[in-house]
Short mmCIF file of C-alpha atoms and ligand atoms in Angstrom, two decimals:
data_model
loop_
_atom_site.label_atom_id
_atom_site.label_comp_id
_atom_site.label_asym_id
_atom_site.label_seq_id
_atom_site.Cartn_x
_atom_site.Cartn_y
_atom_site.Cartn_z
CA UNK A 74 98.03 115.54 92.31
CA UNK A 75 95.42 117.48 92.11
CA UNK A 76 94.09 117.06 95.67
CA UNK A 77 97.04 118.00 97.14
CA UNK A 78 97.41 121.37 95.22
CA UNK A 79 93.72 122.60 96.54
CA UNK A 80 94.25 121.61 100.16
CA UNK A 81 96.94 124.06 100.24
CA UNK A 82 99.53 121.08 101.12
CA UNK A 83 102.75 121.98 102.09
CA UNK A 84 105.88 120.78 101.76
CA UNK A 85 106.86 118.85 105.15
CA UNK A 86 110.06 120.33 106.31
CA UNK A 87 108.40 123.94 105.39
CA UNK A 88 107.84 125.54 109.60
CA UNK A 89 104.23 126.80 109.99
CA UNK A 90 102.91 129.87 109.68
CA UNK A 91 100.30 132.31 110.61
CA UNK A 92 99.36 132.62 107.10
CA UNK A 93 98.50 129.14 106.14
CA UNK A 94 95.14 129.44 108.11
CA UNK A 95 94.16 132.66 105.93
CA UNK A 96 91.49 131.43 103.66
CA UNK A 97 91.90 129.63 100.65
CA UNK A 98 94.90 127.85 102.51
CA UNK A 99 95.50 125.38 105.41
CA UNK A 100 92.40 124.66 107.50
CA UNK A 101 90.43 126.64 105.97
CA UNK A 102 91.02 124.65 102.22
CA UNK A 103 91.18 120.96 103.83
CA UNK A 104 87.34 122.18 105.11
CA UNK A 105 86.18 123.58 101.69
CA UNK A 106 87.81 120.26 100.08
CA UNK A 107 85.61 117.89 103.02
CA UNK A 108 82.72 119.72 102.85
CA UNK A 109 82.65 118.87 98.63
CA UNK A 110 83.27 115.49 99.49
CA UNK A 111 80.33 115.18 102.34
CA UNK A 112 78.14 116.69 99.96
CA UNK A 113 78.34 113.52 97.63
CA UNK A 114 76.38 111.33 100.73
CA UNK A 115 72.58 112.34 101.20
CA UNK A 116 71.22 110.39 103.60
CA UNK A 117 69.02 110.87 106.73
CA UNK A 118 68.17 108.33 110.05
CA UNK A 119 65.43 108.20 112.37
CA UNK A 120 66.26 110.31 115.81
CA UNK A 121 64.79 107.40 117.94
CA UNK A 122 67.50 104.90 116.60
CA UNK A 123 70.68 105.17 117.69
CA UNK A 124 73.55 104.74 115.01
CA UNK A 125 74.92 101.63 116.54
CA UNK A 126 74.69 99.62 119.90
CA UNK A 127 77.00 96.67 120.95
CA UNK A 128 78.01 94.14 123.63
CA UNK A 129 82.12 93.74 123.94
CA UNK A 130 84.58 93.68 126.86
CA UNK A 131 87.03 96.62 128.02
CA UNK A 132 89.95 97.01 130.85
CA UNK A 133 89.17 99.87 132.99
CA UNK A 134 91.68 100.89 135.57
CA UNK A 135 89.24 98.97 137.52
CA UNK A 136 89.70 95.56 135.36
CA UNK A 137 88.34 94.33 132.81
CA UNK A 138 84.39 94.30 132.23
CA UNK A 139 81.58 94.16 130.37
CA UNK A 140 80.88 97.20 128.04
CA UNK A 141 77.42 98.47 126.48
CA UNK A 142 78.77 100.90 123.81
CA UNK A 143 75.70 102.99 122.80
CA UNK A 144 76.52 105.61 119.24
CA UNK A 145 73.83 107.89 120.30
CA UNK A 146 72.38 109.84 116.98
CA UNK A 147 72.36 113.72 118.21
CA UNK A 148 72.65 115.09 114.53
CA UNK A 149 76.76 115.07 114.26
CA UNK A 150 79.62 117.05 114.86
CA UNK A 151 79.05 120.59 114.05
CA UNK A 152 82.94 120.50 112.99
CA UNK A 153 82.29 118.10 110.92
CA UNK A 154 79.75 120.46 109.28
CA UNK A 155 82.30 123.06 108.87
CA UNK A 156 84.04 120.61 106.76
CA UNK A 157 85.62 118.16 109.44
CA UNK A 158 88.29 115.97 110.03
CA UNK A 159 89.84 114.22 106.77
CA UNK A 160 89.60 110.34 108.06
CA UNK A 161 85.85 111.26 109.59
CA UNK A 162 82.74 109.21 107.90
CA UNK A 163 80.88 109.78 110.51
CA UNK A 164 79.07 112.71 109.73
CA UNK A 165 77.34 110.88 107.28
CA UNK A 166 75.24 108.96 110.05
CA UNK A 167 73.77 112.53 111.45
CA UNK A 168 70.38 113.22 111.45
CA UNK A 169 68.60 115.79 108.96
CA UNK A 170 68.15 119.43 110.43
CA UNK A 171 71.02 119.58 113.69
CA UNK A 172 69.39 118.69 116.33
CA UNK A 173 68.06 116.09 118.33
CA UNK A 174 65.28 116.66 120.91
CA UNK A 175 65.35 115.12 124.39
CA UNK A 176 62.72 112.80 124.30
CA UNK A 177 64.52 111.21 121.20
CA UNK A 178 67.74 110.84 122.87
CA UNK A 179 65.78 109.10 125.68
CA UNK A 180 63.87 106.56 122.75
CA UNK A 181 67.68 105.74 121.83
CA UNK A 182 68.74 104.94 125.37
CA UNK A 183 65.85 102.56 126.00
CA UNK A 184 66.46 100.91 122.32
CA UNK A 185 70.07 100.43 124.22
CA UNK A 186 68.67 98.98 127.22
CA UNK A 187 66.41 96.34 124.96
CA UNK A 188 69.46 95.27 123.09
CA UNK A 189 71.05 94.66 125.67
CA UNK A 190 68.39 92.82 127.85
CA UNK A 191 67.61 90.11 124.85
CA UNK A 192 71.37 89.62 124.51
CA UNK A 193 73.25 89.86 127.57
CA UNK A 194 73.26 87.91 131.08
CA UNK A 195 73.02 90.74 133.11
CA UNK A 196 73.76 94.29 132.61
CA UNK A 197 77.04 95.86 131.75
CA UNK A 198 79.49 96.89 134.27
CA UNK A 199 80.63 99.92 131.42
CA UNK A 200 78.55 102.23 129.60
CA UNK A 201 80.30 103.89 126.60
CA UNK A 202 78.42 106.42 124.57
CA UNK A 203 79.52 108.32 121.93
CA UNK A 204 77.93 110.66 119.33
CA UNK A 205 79.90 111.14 116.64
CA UNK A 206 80.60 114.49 118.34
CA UNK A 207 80.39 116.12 121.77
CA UNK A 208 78.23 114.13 124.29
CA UNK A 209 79.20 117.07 126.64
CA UNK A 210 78.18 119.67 123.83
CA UNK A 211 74.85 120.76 125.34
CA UNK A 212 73.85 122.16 121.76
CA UNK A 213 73.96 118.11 121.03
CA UNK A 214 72.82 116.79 124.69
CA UNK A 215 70.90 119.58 126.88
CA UNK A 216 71.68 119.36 130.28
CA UNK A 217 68.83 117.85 131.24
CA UNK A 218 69.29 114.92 129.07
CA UNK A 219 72.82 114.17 130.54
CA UNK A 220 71.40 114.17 133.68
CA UNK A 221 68.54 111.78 132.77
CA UNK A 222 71.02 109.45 131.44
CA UNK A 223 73.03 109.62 134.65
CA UNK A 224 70.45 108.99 136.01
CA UNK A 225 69.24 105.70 133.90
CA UNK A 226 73.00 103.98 134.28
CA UNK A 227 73.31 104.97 137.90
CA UNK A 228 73.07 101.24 139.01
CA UNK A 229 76.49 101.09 136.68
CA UNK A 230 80.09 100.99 137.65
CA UNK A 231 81.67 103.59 135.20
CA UNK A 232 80.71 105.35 132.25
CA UNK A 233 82.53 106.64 129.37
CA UNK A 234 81.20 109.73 127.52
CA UNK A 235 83.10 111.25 124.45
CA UNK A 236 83.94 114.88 124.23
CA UNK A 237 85.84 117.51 122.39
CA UNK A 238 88.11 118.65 125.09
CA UNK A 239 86.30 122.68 124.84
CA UNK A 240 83.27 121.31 126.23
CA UNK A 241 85.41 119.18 129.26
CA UNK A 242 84.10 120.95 132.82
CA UNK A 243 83.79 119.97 136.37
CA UNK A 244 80.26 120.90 136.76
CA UNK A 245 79.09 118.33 133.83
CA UNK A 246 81.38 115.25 134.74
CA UNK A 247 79.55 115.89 138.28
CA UNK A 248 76.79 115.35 137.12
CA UNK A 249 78.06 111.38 136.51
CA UNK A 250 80.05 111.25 139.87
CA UNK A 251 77.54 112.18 142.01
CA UNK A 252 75.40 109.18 140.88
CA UNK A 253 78.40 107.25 141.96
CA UNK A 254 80.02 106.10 138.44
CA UNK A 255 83.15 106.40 137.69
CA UNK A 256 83.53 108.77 134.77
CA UNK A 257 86.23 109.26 131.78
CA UNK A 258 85.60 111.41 129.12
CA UNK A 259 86.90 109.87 125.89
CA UNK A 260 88.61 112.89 124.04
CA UNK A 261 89.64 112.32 120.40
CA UNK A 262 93.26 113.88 120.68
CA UNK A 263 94.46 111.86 117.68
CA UNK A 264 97.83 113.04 118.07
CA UNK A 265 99.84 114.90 120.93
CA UNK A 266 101.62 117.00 117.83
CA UNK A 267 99.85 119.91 116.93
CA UNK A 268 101.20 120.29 113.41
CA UNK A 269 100.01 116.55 112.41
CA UNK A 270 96.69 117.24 114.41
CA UNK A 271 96.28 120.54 112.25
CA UNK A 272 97.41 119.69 108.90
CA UNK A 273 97.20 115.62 108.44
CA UNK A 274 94.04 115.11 110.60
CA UNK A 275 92.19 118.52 110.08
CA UNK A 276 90.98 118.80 113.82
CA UNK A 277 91.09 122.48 115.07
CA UNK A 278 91.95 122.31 119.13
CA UNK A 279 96.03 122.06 120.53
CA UNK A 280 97.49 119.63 123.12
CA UNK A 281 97.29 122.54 125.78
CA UNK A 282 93.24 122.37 125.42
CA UNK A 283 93.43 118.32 125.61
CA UNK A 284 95.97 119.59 129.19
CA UNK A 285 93.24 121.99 130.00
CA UNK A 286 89.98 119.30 130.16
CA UNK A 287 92.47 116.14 131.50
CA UNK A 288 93.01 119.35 134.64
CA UNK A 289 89.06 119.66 134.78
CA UNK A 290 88.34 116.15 135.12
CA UNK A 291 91.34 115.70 137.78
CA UNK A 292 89.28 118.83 139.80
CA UNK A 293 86.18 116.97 139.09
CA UNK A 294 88.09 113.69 140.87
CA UNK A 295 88.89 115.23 143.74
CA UNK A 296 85.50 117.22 144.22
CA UNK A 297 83.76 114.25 143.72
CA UNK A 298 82.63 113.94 147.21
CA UNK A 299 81.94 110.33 146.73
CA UNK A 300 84.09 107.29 146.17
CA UNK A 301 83.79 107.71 142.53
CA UNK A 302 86.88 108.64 140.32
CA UNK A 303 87.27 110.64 136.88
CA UNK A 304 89.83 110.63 134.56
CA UNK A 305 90.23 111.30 130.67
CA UNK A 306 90.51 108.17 128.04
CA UNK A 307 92.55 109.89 125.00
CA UNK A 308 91.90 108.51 122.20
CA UNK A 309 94.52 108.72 119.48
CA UNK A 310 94.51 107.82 115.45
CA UNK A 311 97.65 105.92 114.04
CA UNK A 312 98.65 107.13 110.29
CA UNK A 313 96.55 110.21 109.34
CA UNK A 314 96.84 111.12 105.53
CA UNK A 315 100.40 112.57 104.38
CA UNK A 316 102.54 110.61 107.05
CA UNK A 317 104.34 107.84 106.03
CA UNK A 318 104.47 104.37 108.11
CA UNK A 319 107.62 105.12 110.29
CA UNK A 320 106.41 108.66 110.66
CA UNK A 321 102.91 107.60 111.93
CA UNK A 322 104.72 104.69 114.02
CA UNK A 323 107.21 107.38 116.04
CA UNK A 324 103.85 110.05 116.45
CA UNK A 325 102.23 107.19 118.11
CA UNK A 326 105.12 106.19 120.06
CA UNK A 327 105.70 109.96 121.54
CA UNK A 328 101.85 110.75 121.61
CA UNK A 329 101.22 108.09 123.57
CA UNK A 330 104.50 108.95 126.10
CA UNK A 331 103.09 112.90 126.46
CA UNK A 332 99.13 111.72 126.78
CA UNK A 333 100.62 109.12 129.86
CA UNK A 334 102.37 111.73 131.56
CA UNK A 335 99.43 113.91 131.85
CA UNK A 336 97.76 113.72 134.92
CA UNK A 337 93.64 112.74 135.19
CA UNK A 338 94.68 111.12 131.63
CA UNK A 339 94.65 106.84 132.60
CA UNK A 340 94.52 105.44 129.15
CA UNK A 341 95.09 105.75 125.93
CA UNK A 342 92.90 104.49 123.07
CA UNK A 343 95.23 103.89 119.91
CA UNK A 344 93.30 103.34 116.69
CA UNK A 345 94.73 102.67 113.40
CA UNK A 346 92.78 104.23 110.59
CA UNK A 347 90.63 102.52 108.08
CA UNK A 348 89.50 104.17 105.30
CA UNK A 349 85.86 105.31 105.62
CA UNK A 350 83.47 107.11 102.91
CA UNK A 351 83.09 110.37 102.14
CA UNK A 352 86.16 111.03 102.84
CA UNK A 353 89.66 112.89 102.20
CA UNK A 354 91.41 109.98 103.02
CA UNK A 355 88.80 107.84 100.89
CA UNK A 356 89.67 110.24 97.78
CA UNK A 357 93.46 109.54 98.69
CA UNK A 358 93.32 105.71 98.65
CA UNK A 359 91.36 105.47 95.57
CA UNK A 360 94.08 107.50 93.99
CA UNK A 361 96.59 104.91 95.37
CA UNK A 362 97.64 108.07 97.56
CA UNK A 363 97.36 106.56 101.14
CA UNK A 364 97.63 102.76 102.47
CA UNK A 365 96.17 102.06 106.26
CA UNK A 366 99.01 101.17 108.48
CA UNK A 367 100.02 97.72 109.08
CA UNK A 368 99.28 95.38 111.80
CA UNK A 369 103.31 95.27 112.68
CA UNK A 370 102.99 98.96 113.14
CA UNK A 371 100.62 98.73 115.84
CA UNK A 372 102.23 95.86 117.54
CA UNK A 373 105.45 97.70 117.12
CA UNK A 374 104.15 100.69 118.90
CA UNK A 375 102.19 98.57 121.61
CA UNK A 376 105.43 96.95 122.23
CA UNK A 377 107.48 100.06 122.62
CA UNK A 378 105.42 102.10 124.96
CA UNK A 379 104.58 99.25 127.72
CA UNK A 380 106.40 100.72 130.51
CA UNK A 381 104.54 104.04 129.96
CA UNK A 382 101.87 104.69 133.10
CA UNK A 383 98.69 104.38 131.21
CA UNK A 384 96.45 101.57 130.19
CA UNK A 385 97.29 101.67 126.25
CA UNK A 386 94.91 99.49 124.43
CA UNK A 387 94.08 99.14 120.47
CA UNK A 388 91.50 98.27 118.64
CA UNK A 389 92.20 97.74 114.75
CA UNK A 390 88.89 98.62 112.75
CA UNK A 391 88.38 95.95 109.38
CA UNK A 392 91.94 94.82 110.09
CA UNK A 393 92.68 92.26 107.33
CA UNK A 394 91.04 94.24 104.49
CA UNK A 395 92.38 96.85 102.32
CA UNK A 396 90.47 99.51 103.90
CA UNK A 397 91.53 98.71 107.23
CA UNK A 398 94.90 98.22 108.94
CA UNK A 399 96.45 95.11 107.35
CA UNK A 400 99.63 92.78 106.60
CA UNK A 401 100.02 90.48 104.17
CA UNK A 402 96.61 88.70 104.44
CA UNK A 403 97.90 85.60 105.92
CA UNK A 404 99.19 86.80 109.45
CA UNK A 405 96.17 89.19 110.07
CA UNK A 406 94.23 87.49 112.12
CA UNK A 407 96.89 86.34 114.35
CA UNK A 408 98.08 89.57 114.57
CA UNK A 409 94.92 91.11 115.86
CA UNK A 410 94.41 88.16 118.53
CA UNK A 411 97.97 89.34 119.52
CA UNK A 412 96.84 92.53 119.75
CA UNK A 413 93.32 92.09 121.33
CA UNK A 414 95.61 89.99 123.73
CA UNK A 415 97.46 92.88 124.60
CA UNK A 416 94.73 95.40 125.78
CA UNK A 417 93.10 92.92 128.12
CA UNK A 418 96.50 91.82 129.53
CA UNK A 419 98.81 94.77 129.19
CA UNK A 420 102.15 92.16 128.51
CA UNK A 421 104.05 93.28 125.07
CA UNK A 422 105.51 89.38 125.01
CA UNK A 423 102.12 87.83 123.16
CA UNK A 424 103.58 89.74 120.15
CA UNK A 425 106.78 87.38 120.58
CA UNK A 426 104.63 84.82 119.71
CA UNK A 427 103.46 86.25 116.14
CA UNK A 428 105.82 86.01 113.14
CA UNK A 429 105.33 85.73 109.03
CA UNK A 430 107.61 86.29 105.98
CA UNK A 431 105.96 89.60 105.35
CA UNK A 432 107.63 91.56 108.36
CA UNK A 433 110.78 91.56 106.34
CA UNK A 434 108.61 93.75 103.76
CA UNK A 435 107.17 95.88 106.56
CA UNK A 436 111.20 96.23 107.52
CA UNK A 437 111.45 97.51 104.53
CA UNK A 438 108.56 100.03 104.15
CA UNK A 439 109.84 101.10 107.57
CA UNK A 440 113.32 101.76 106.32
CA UNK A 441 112.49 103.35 103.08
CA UNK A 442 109.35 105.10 102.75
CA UNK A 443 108.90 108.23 101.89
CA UNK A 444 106.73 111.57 101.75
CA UNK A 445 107.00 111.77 98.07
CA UNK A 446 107.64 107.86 97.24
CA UNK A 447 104.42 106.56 99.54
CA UNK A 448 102.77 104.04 100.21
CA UNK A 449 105.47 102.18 99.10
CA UNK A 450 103.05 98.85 98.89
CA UNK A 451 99.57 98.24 98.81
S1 SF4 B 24 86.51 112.93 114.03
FE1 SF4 B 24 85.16 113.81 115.59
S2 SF4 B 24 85.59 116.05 115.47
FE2 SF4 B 24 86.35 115.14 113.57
S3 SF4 B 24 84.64 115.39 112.11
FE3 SF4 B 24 84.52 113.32 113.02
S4 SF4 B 24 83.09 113.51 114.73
FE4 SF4 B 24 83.80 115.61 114.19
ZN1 ZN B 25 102.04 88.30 107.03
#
């Protein structure tokens, strides 16, 4: 109980306040609890490495292709170094010191191109780079870099770079449509509810600056000047800390409603959390304090917003283990085909298909968890 008395948590039907982001409270206590817990990890990486590279397959408004997803080492998220989100790990990747010069961004990017050369057929239709913070954050990427990576995957269809929506403007996603890609940025909104963004997730910005860069990119689409489109990929997290299952199931299901009905915003990314290191949500589980959502809660929601206009895809993170989004152990698997089924083919009846005794306890769990009783199973 501890935990929650020195985040400064608050009861949930209590209204916000100016006050709770004075220090010692609020924002300003879930970032003096993160930063303790970052603290634990020492570790340091080699600039000219990127964190991770893969080959996988993604539906664009365009279809579905072939993705390179490149995590591009730029030395982290400086909100994470303020303390940071309470489900983030990621910071613990970052490089030693801040910052990353240009021609080490470049060494990652051709490390990219290698991996995918000895494993692919051809090259990938869809470039996705992240960085674990602001791609667009020329603190973390200088201009010039951007453009020399616009440059590299100009031969490329589209290209998705991630973003905090304060660094969203016309003049950068330009840079990317000029070369003739399609461009989203991939914005972690997490949530379209300010209060859950703020107090369960820890992330600073509102839904009116997430409104603000989806605008910028729809400017940036119709400047373009060329045949090639931009748009914003929100990316949204299912079950922060403090929420219980139904709770997270209904944010999901309006989030995803208000992100679709923004325009310049296309598709939605909904990711269930898993329980990463270093972490709030890590201190939580291992005091039997928070449980990952289950599978049924992501089909449920999947289900329930397929008439919205968006592409809404998921992509469940260790699903089957106790860390990650899971059932009952037996259905898992099939539940995540189901589910992988579903963002390539956009038809809610493949979840028809899945069924196993342990929906009757999600029913359950659904029905009567609560704040102060949760989570109600492991
Ligand atoms: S989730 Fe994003 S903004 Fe939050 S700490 Fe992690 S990298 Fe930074
Ligand atoms: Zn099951």
């Amino acid at each position: 109980m501890s935990l929650y008395r020195s985040v400064g948590y608050r009861v949930p039907m209590s209204q916000p306040t100016p006050e709770v982001y004075e220090q010692g409270k609020g924002m300003d206590a879930h970032n003096k609890v993160m930063r303790e817990i970052r603290s634990r990890k020492e570790a340091s990486y080699d600039p000219h490495e990127p964190t991770r590279v893969w080959l996988d397959e993604d539906n664009t408004p365009d279809g579905v292709k072939e993705s390179l997803t490149i995590i591009l080492n730029t030395g982290g998220c400086r909100w994470a170094r303020a303390g940071g989100c309470t489900m983030c790990g990621y910071v613990a990747e970052s490089v030693d010191g801040g910052s990353v010069s240009h021609e080490a961004l470049l060494d990652q990017i051709d490390v990219c191109l290698e991996h995918e050369e000895e494993n692919a057929d051809e090259p990938a239709g869809l470039i996705k780079i992240y960085t674990s913070g602001s791609f667009l954050d020329e603190r973390e990427v200088g201009a010039e870099t951007r453009r020399a990576i616009a440059d590299t995957f100009a031969d490329r269809d589209r290209i998705v770079v991630e973003s905090l929506p304060d660094f969203v403007d016309r003049e950068k996603i330009a840079d990317f449509t000029q070369q003739g890609l399609d461009t989203d940025v991939a914005i972690g909104l997490e949530t379209a509810t300010d209060r859950v963004r703020h107090d369960c997730v820890n992330k600073y910005f509102d839904f009116a600056d997430f409104e603000d860069a989806c605008a910028e990119a729809a400017a940036a689409d119709d400047e373009a000047g060329s045949d090639a489109d931009a748009g914003i990929k929100a990316y949204l997290l299912m079950k922060p800390p403090f929420l219980t299952e139904s709770e997270a199931a209904a944010d999901m299901i309006s989030s995803i409603e208000r992100c679709a009905d923004v325009e310049g915003c296309h598709t939605v990314s909904m990711n269930p959390c898993n329980v990463q290191r270093y972490t709030m949500v890590d201190d939580l589980y291992f005091n039997d304090g928070y449980r990952p959502p289950w599978l049924w809660s992501v089909a449920h929601v999947l289900e329930e917003t397929a008439d919205v206009d968006a592409i809404v895809v998921s992509d469940p993170v260790g699903h089957g283990s106790d860390r990650g989004p899971h059932n009952c152990g037996e259905c898992d698997d099939l539940v995540q085909k189901a589910i992988k089924d579903f963002d390539l083919r956009q038809d809610p009846s493949v979840f028809e298909q899945v069924s196993c005794e342990c929906e009757a306890t999600w029913d359950v769990v659904i029905e009567r968890e609560r704040s102060f009783n949760q989570p109600l199973t492991q």
